[in-house]
PDB file of C-alpha atoms in Angstrom:
ATOM      1  CA  GLU A1081       6.850  34.939  56.093  1.00  0.00           C
ATOM      2  CA  ALA A1082       6.382  37.659  53.494  1.00  0.00           C
ATOM      3  CA  ASP A1083       2.858  38.666  52.549  1.00  0.00           C
ATOM      4  CA  ILE A1084       3.086  39.416  48.858  1.00  0.00           C
ATOM      5  CA  TYR A1085       0.804  37.703  46.398  1.00  0.00           C
ATOM      6  CA  GLN A1086       0.785  37.315  42.659  1.00  0.00           C
ATOM      7  CA  THR A1087      -2.030  36.117  40.431  1.00  0.00           C
ATOM      8  CA  PRO A1088      -2.298  34.247  38.233  1.00  0.00           C
ATOM      9  CA  ARG A1089       0.564  31.864  38.953  1.00  0.00           C
ATOM     10  CA  TYR A1090       0.359  30.423  35.449  1.00  0.00           C
ATOM     11  CA  LEU A1091      -1.223  31.897  32.323  1.00  0.00           C
ATOM     12  CA  VAL A1092      -1.314  30.621  28.746  1.00  0.00           C
ATOM     13  CA  ILE A1093      -2.848  32.988  26.226  1.00  0.00           C
ATOM     14  CA  GLY A1094      -2.919  33.696  22.529  1.00  0.00           C
ATOM     15  CA  THR A1095      -1.097  36.445  20.687  1.00  0.00           C
ATOM     16  CA  GLY A1096      -2.797  39.824  20.751  1.00  0.00           C
ATOM     17  CA  LYS A1097      -4.619  39.355  24.035  1.00  0.00           C
ATOM     18  CA  LYS A1098      -4.519  41.925  26.813  1.00  0.00           C
ATOM     19  CA  ILE A1099      -3.347  40.601  30.138  1.00  0.00           C
ATOM     20  CA  THR A1100      -2.892  41.981  33.631  1.00  0.00           C
ATOM     21  CA  LEU A1101      -0.673  40.366  36.233  1.00  0.00           C
ATOM     22  CA  GLU A1102      -1.761  41.234  39.738  1.00  0.00           C
ATOM     23  CA  CYS A1103       0.539  41.896  42.674  1.00  0.00           C
ATOM     24  CA  SER A1104      -0.573  42.762  46.181  1.00  0.00           C
ATOM     25  CA  GLN A1105       1.275  43.138  49.450  1.00  0.00           C
ATOM     26  CA  THR A1106      -0.132  43.543  52.932  1.00  0.00           C
ATOM     27  CA  MET A1107       3.046  44.814  54.604  1.00  0.00           C
ATOM     28  CA  GLY A1108       2.507  48.500  53.886  1.00  0.00           C
ATOM     29  CA  HIS A1109       5.737  48.770  51.878  1.00  0.00           C
ATOM     30  CA  ASP A1110       6.147  51.908  49.829  1.00  0.00           C
ATOM     31  CA  LYS A1111       8.582  50.444  47.314  1.00  0.00           C
ATOM     32  CA  MET A1112       7.471  47.824  44.802  1.00  0.00           C
ATOM     33  CA  TYR A1113       9.160  46.233  41.804  1.00  0.00           C
ATOM     34  CA  TRP A1114       8.586  44.003  38.797  1.00  0.00           C
ATOM     35  CA  TYR A1115      11.400  41.734  37.632  1.00  0.00           C
ATOM     36  CA  GLN A1116      11.457  39.532  34.537  1.00  0.00           C
ATOM     37  CA  GLN A1117      13.155  36.160  34.896  1.00  0.00           C
ATOM     38  CA  ASP A1118      14.132  33.796  32.089  1.00  0.00           C
ATOM     39  CA  PRO A1119      15.879  30.416  32.609  1.00  0.00           C
ATOM     40  CA  GLY A1120      19.631  30.786  32.953  1.00  0.00           C
ATOM     41  CA  MET A1121      19.418  34.564  32.869  1.00  0.00           C
ATOM     42  CA  GLU A1122      19.675  37.184  35.541  1.00  0.00           C
ATOM     43  CA  LEU A1123      16.573  38.858  36.880  1.00  0.00           C
ATOM     44  CA  HIS A1124      15.924  42.086  35.015  1.00  0.00           C
ATOM     45  CA  LEU A1125      14.160  45.027  36.650  1.00  0.00           C
ATOM     46  CA  ILE A1126      11.404  46.241  34.315  1.00  0.00           C
ATOM     47  CA  HIS A1127       9.364  48.569  36.544  1.00  0.00           C
ATOM     48  CA  TYR A1128       9.481  50.047  40.013  1.00  0.00           C
ATOM     49  CA  SER A1129       7.485  52.356  42.219  1.00  0.00           C
ATOM     50  CA  TYR A1130       8.471  54.357  45.276  1.00  0.00           C
ATOM     51  CA  GLY A1131       4.906  55.006  46.347  1.00  0.00           C
ATOM     52  CA  VAL A1132       1.391  55.849  45.242  1.00  0.00           C
ATOM     53  CA  ASN A1133       1.277  57.540  41.825  1.00  0.00           C
ATOM     54  CA  SER A1134       4.992  56.888  41.335  1.00  0.00           C
ATOM     55  CA  THR A1135       6.124  54.554  38.549  1.00  0.00           C
ATOM     56  CA  GLU A1136       9.443  54.301  36.740  1.00  0.00           C
ATOM     57  CA  LYS A1137      10.869  52.092  34.035  1.00  0.00           C
ATOM     58  CA  GLY A1138      13.632  49.752  35.032  1.00  0.00           C
ATOM     59  CA  ASP A1139      16.883  48.773  33.400  1.00  0.00           C
ATOM     60  CA  LEU A1140      15.312  46.416  30.871  1.00  0.00           C
ATOM     61  CA  SER A1141      12.998  47.939  28.314  1.00  0.00           C
ATOM     62  CA  SER A1142       9.552  46.395  28.459  1.00  0.00           C
ATOM     63  CA  GLU A1143       6.343  46.906  26.502  1.00  0.00           C
ATOM     64  CA  SER A1144       4.375  46.379  29.680  1.00  0.00           C
ATOM     65  CA  THR A1145       2.928  49.166  31.800  1.00  0.00           C
ATOM     66  CA  VAL A1146       2.247  49.452  35.519  1.00  0.00           C
ATOM     67  CA  SER A1147       0.125  51.549  37.820  1.00  0.00           C
ATOM     68  CA  ARG A1148       0.231  52.347  41.540  1.00  0.00           C
ATOM     69  CA  ILE A1149      -3.079  53.742  42.664  1.00  0.00           C
ATOM     70  CA  ARG A1150      -2.957  52.077  46.064  1.00  0.00           C
ATOM     71  CA  THR A1151       0.039  51.300  48.254  1.00  0.00           C
ATOM     72  CA  GLU A1152      -0.708  47.604  48.382  1.00  0.00           C
ATOM     73  CA  HIS A1153      -1.406  47.029  44.688  1.00  0.00           C
ATOM     74  CA  PHE A1154       1.027  47.129  41.728  1.00  0.00           C
ATOM     75  CA  PRO A1155      -0.474  45.489  38.618  1.00  0.00           C
ATOM     76  CA  LEU A1156       1.420  44.942  35.374  1.00  0.00           C
ATOM     77  CA  THR A1157      -0.413  45.106  32.044  1.00  0.00           C
ATOM     78  CA  LEU A1158       0.430  43.974  28.523  1.00  0.00           C
ATOM     79  CA  GLU A1159      -1.963  45.543  26.000  1.00  0.00           C
ATOM     80  CA  SER A1160      -1.183  43.058  23.245  1.00  0.00           C
ATOM     81  CA  ALA A1161       0.754  39.976  24.231  1.00  0.00           C
ATOM     82  CA  ARG A1162       3.322  38.429  21.887  1.00  0.00           C
ATOM     83  CA  PRO A1163       5.377  35.212  22.107  1.00  0.00           C
ATOM     84  CA  SER A1164       8.429  37.324  23.020  1.00  0.00           C
ATOM     85  CA  HIS A1165       6.625  38.218  26.265  1.00  0.00           C
ATOM     86  CA  THR A1166       6.778  34.600  27.402  1.00  0.00           C
ATOM     87  CA  SER A1167       8.638  34.688  30.703  1.00  0.00           C
ATOM     88  CA  GLN A1168       8.296  34.580  34.451  1.00  0.00           C
ATOM     89  CA  TYR A1169       7.380  37.858  36.101  1.00  0.00           C
ATOM     90  CA  LEU A1170       8.330  38.403  39.743  1.00  0.00           C
ATOM     91  CA  CYS A1171       6.846  41.117  41.921  1.00  0.00           C
ATOM     92  CA  ALA A1172       8.682  42.374  44.984  1.00  0.00           C
ATOM     93  CA  SER A1173       8.362  44.989  47.696  1.00  0.00           C
ATOM     94  CA  SER A1174      10.800  46.429  50.203  1.00  0.00           C
ATOM     95  CA  VAL A1175      11.056  48.262  53.458  1.00  0.00           C
ATOM     96  CA  GLN A1176      12.726  51.665  53.215  1.00  0.00           C
ATOM     97  CA  ASN A1177      16.513  51.525  53.493  1.00  0.00           C
ATOM     98  CA  THR A1178      16.953  47.872  54.396  1.00  0.00           C
ATOM     99  CA  GLY A1179      18.027  46.570  51.017  1.00  0.00           C
ATOM    100  CA  GLU A1180      15.804  43.535  51.480  1.00  0.00           C
ATOM    101  CA  LEU A1181      13.309  42.635  48.781  1.00  0.00           C
ATOM    102  CA  PHE A1182      10.301  40.442  49.541  1.00  0.00           C
ATOM    103  CA  PHE A1183       9.253  38.468  46.495  1.00  0.00           C
ATOM    104  CA  GLY A1184       5.997  36.937  45.395  1.00  0.00           C
ATOM    105  CA  GLU A1185       5.951  33.438  43.943  1.00  0.00           C
ATOM    106  CA  GLY A1186       5.874  34.713  40.391  1.00  0.00           C
ATOM    107  CA  SER A1187       3.547  34.643  37.406  1.00  0.00           C
ATOM    108  CA  ARG A1188       4.627  32.408  34.564  1.00  0.00           C
ATOM    109  CA  LEU A1189       3.265  33.735  31.275  1.00  0.00           C
ATOM    110  CA  THR A1190       3.210  31.757  28.035  1.00  0.00           C
ATOM    111  CA  VAL A1191       2.046  33.489  24.860  1.00  0.00           C
ATOM    112  CA  LEU A1192       1.242  31.207  21.943  1.00  0.00           C
TER     113      LEU A1192
ATOM    114  CA  ALA B1067      27.320  50.275  35.726  1.00  0.00           C
ATOM    115  CA  GLN B1068      27.199  47.550  38.326  1.00  0.00           C
ATOM    116  CA  SER B1069      27.242  43.872  37.398  1.00  0.00           C
ATOM    117  CA  VAL B1070      27.376  40.462  39.028  1.00  0.00           C
ATOM    118  CA  THR B1071      28.977  37.267  37.754  1.00  0.00           C
ATOM    119  CA  GLN B1072      28.166  33.832  39.079  1.00  0.00           C
ATOM    120  CA  PRO B1073      30.596  31.587  37.206  1.00  0.00           C
ATOM    121  CA  ASP B1074      28.996  28.285  38.215  1.00  0.00           C
ATOM    122  CA  ILE B1075      25.712  27.523  36.458  1.00  0.00           C
ATOM    123  CA  HIS B1076      25.154  24.217  38.238  1.00  0.00           C
ATOM    124  CA  ILE B1077      26.823  22.608  41.252  1.00  0.00           C
ATOM    125  CA  THR B1078      26.220  19.152  42.680  1.00  0.00           C
ATOM    126  CA  VAL B1079      27.291  18.244  46.201  1.00  0.00           C
ATOM    127  CA  SER B1080      26.670  15.338  48.513  1.00  0.00           C
ATOM    128  CA  GLU B1081      24.473  15.785  51.523  1.00  0.00           C
ATOM    129  CA  GLY B1082      26.644  16.691  54.512  1.00  0.00           C
ATOM    130  CA  ALA B1083      29.456  18.080  52.383  1.00  0.00           C
ATOM    131  CA  SER B1084      30.603  21.679  52.490  1.00  0.00           C
ATOM    132  CA  LEU B1085      29.496  24.201  49.899  1.00  0.00           C
ATOM    133  CA  GLU B1086      30.905  27.343  48.362  1.00  0.00           C
ATOM    134  CA  LEU B1087      29.087  29.321  45.675  1.00  0.00           C
ATOM    135  CA  ARG B1088      31.073  31.985  43.885  1.00  0.00           C
ATOM    136  CA  CYS B1089      30.024  35.548  43.215  1.00  0.00           C
ATOM    137  CA  ASN B1090      32.074  38.354  41.685  1.00  0.00           C
ATOM    138  CA  TYR B1091      30.788  41.894  41.352  1.00  0.00           C
ATOM    139  CA  SER B1092      31.745  44.992  39.475  1.00  0.00           C
ATOM    140  CA  TYR B1093      31.044  48.347  41.043  1.00  0.00           C
ATOM    141  CA  GLY B1094      33.142  51.477  41.441  1.00  0.00           C
ATOM    142  CA  ALA B1095      32.255  52.349  45.021  1.00  0.00           C
ATOM    143  CA  THR B1096      31.382  50.396  48.142  1.00  0.00           C
ATOM    144  CA  PRO B1097      28.883  47.761  47.074  1.00  0.00           C
ATOM    145  CA  TYR B1098      25.873  46.525  48.944  1.00  0.00           C
ATOM    146  CA  LEU B1099      25.778  42.753  48.437  1.00  0.00           C
ATOM    147  CA  PHE B1100      23.068  40.148  48.830  1.00  0.00           C
ATOM    148  CA  TRP B1101      22.438  36.451  48.445  1.00  0.00           C
ATOM    149  CA  TYR B1102      18.920  35.238  47.664  1.00  0.00           C
ATOM    150  CA  VAL B1103      17.616  31.668  47.373  1.00  0.00           C
ATOM    151  CA  GLN B1104      14.783  30.484  45.137  1.00  0.00           C
ATOM    152  CA  SER B1105      13.212  27.096  45.740  1.00  0.00           C
ATOM    153  CA  PRO B1106      11.298  25.500  42.853  1.00  0.00           C
ATOM    154  CA  GLY B1107       8.038  27.292  42.167  1.00  0.00           C
ATOM    155  CA  GLN B1108       8.751  29.916  44.790  1.00  0.00           C
ATOM    156  CA  GLY B1109       9.834  33.524  44.909  1.00  0.00           C
ATOM    157  CA  LEU B1110      13.251  34.638  46.090  1.00  0.00           C
ATOM    158  CA  GLN B1111      14.110  34.784  49.793  1.00  0.00           C
ATOM    159  CA  LEU B1112      16.932  36.801  51.320  1.00  0.00           C
ATOM    160  CA  LEU B1113      19.692  34.655  52.845  1.00  0.00           C
ATOM    161  CA  LEU B1114      22.054  37.414  53.952  1.00  0.00           C
ATOM    162  CA  LYS B1115      23.344  40.868  53.118  1.00  0.00           C
ATOM    163  CA  TYR B1116      26.482  42.964  53.474  1.00  0.00           C
ATOM    164  CA  PHE B1117      26.363  46.725  53.883  1.00  0.00           C
ATOM    165  CA  SER B1118      29.488  47.542  55.905  1.00  0.00           C
ATOM    166  CA  GLY B1119      31.505  46.426  58.898  1.00  0.00           C
ATOM    167  CA  ASP B1120      32.514  42.831  59.504  1.00  0.00           C
ATOM    168  CA  THR B1121      33.321  41.238  56.158  1.00  0.00           C
ATOM    169  CA  LEU B1122      32.016  37.839  57.277  1.00  0.00           C
ATOM    170  CA  VAL B1123      28.243  37.921  57.489  1.00  0.00           C
ATOM    171  CA  GLN B1124      25.934  35.290  58.856  1.00  0.00           C
ATOM    172  CA  GLY B1125      22.586  34.509  57.345  1.00  0.00           C
ATOM    173  CA  ILE B1126      19.630  32.248  57.742  1.00  0.00           C
ATOM    174  CA  LYS B1127      19.677  28.460  57.342  1.00  0.00           C
ATOM    175  CA  GLY B1128      23.331  28.222  58.424  1.00  0.00           C
ATOM    176  CA  PHE B1129      24.746  30.165  55.465  1.00  0.00           C
ATOM    177  CA  GLU B1130      27.539  32.712  55.637  1.00  0.00           C
ATOM    178  CA  ALA B1131      29.323  34.874  53.088  1.00  0.00           C
ATOM    179  CA  GLU B1132      32.610  36.737  53.058  1.00  0.00           C
ATOM    180  CA  PHE B1133      33.171  40.073  51.361  1.00  0.00           C
ATOM    181  CA  LYS B1134      36.646  40.370  49.838  1.00  0.00           C
ATOM    182  CA  ARG B1135      37.178  43.789  48.328  1.00  0.00           C
ATOM    183  CA  SER B1136      40.566  42.892  46.840  1.00  0.00           C
ATOM    184  CA  GLN B1137      38.979  40.059  44.865  1.00  0.00           C
ATOM    185  CA  SER B1138      35.622  41.776  44.237  1.00  0.00           C
ATOM    186  CA  SER B1139      33.999  38.655  45.592  1.00  0.00           C
ATOM    187  CA  PHE B1140      31.162  37.731  47.921  1.00  0.00           C
ATOM    188  CA  ASN B1141      31.163  33.934  48.067  1.00  0.00           C
ATOM    189  CA  LEU B1142      28.456  32.019  49.880  1.00  0.00           C
ATOM    190  CA  ARG B1143      29.397  29.098  52.123  1.00  0.00           C
ATOM    191  CA  LYS B1144      27.787  26.431  54.230  1.00  0.00           C
ATOM    192  CA  PRO B1145      29.776  23.849  56.210  1.00  0.00           C
ATOM    193  CA  SER B1146      27.298  20.994  55.781  1.00  0.00           C
ATOM    194  CA  VAL B1147      24.474  21.010  53.246  1.00  0.00           C
ATOM    195  CA  HIS B1148      21.076  19.417  53.711  1.00  0.00           C
ATOM    196  CA  TRP B1149      18.814  17.996  51.006  1.00  0.00           C
ATOM    197  CA  SER B1150      16.473  20.952  51.580  1.00  0.00           C
ATOM    198  CA  ASP B1151      19.198  23.328  50.396  1.00  0.00           C
ATOM    199  CA  ALA B1152      18.625  22.240  46.797  1.00  0.00           C
ATOM    200  CA  ALA B1153      17.546  25.444  45.048  1.00  0.00           C
ATOM    201  CA  GLU B1154      18.715  28.286  42.827  1.00  0.00           C
ATOM    202  CA  TYR B1155      20.986  30.847  44.460  1.00  0.00           C
ATOM    203  CA  PHE B1156      21.291  34.418  43.258  1.00  0.00           C
ATOM    204  CA  CYS B1157      23.921  36.968  44.165  1.00  0.00           C
ATOM    205  CA  ALA B1158      22.932  40.629  43.843  1.00  0.00           C
ATOM    206  CA  VAL B1159      24.538  44.047  44.185  1.00  0.00           C
ATOM    207  CA  GLY B1160      22.992  47.394  45.053  1.00  0.00           C
ATOM    208  CA  SER B1161      24.540  50.771  44.389  1.00  0.00           C
ATOM    209  CA  ASN B1162      23.861  52.623  47.631  1.00  0.00           C
ATOM    210  CA  PHE B1163      22.168  52.255  50.934  1.00  0.00           C
ATOM    211  CA  GLY B1164      18.436  52.237  50.627  1.00  0.00           C
ATOM    212  CA  ASN B1165      18.483  51.727  46.886  1.00  0.00           C
ATOM    213  CA  GLU B1166      16.759  48.416  46.435  1.00  0.00           C
ATOM    214  CA  LYS B1167      17.139  48.472  42.654  1.00  0.00           C
ATOM    215  CA  LEU B1168      19.360  45.430  42.690  1.00  0.00           C
ATOM    216  CA  THR B1169      21.384  43.895  39.886  1.00  0.00           C
ATOM    217  CA  PHE B1170      21.236  40.116  39.984  1.00  0.00           C
ATOM    218  CA  GLY B1171      23.569  37.433  38.709  1.00  0.00           C
ATOM    219  CA  THR B1172      22.386  34.580  36.502  1.00  0.00           C
ATOM    220  CA  GLY B1173      22.108  32.211  39.437  1.00  0.00           C
ATOM    221  CA  THR B1174      23.680  28.903  40.474  1.00  0.00           C
ATOM    222  CA  ARG B1175      21.517  25.795  40.608  1.00  0.00           C
ATOM    223  CA  LEU B1176      22.450  23.555  43.543  1.00  0.00           C
ATOM    224  CA  THR B1177      21.698  19.850  43.423  1.00  0.00           C
ATOM    225  CA  ILE B1178      22.137  17.690  46.519  1.00  0.00           C
ATOM    226  CA  ILE B1179      22.820  13.972  46.154  1.00  0.00           C
ATOM    227  CA  PRO B1180      22.379  11.435  48.983  1.00  0.00           C
TER     228      PRO B1180
END
């Protein structure tokens, strides 16, 4: 059983609000990721981190930002949410060189 | 650039019947291939992976997949499905060993009927 947690699970907010999606893992993994998932679409990598103070943008351009101050914590922030940000956001972590990602249960964001 | 195609959006099978979910990939070198399963309201869980060696790989929950380089395929199979197998299945490809920046397919939704 993977120990990676995302909060909130569901969030409905108005346009222009700042939001932070939390992601924490207790497995000591160095690598962490944020994927965006829309119905019927593939998962798109939007951010990743290979360790503390390391953050990179993924393949899909995103207006969100991330930080990695602690190994176990990888929050995602939207400074000003818009309806186009409505989606499910999945956080994941991985053990070095195994290829296996451990996913959280996701945060479903709806922006009105 | 690597890519994954899952041609079947939705598949329905009877409980106890066999299952095959299709996955085709595009990648210039030796791919690293994965199948993940997502139950409703849950995150993704790894079913199995192929890095090298035996082209038939066994996974959890009785699933297996076969890597066919000539067909650029990595189809997932199960000889007898259970109602609990109803979920979304994602095929993914990675570009090199240790690079967990995976490219996912669009997924196949599996429905099980009694």
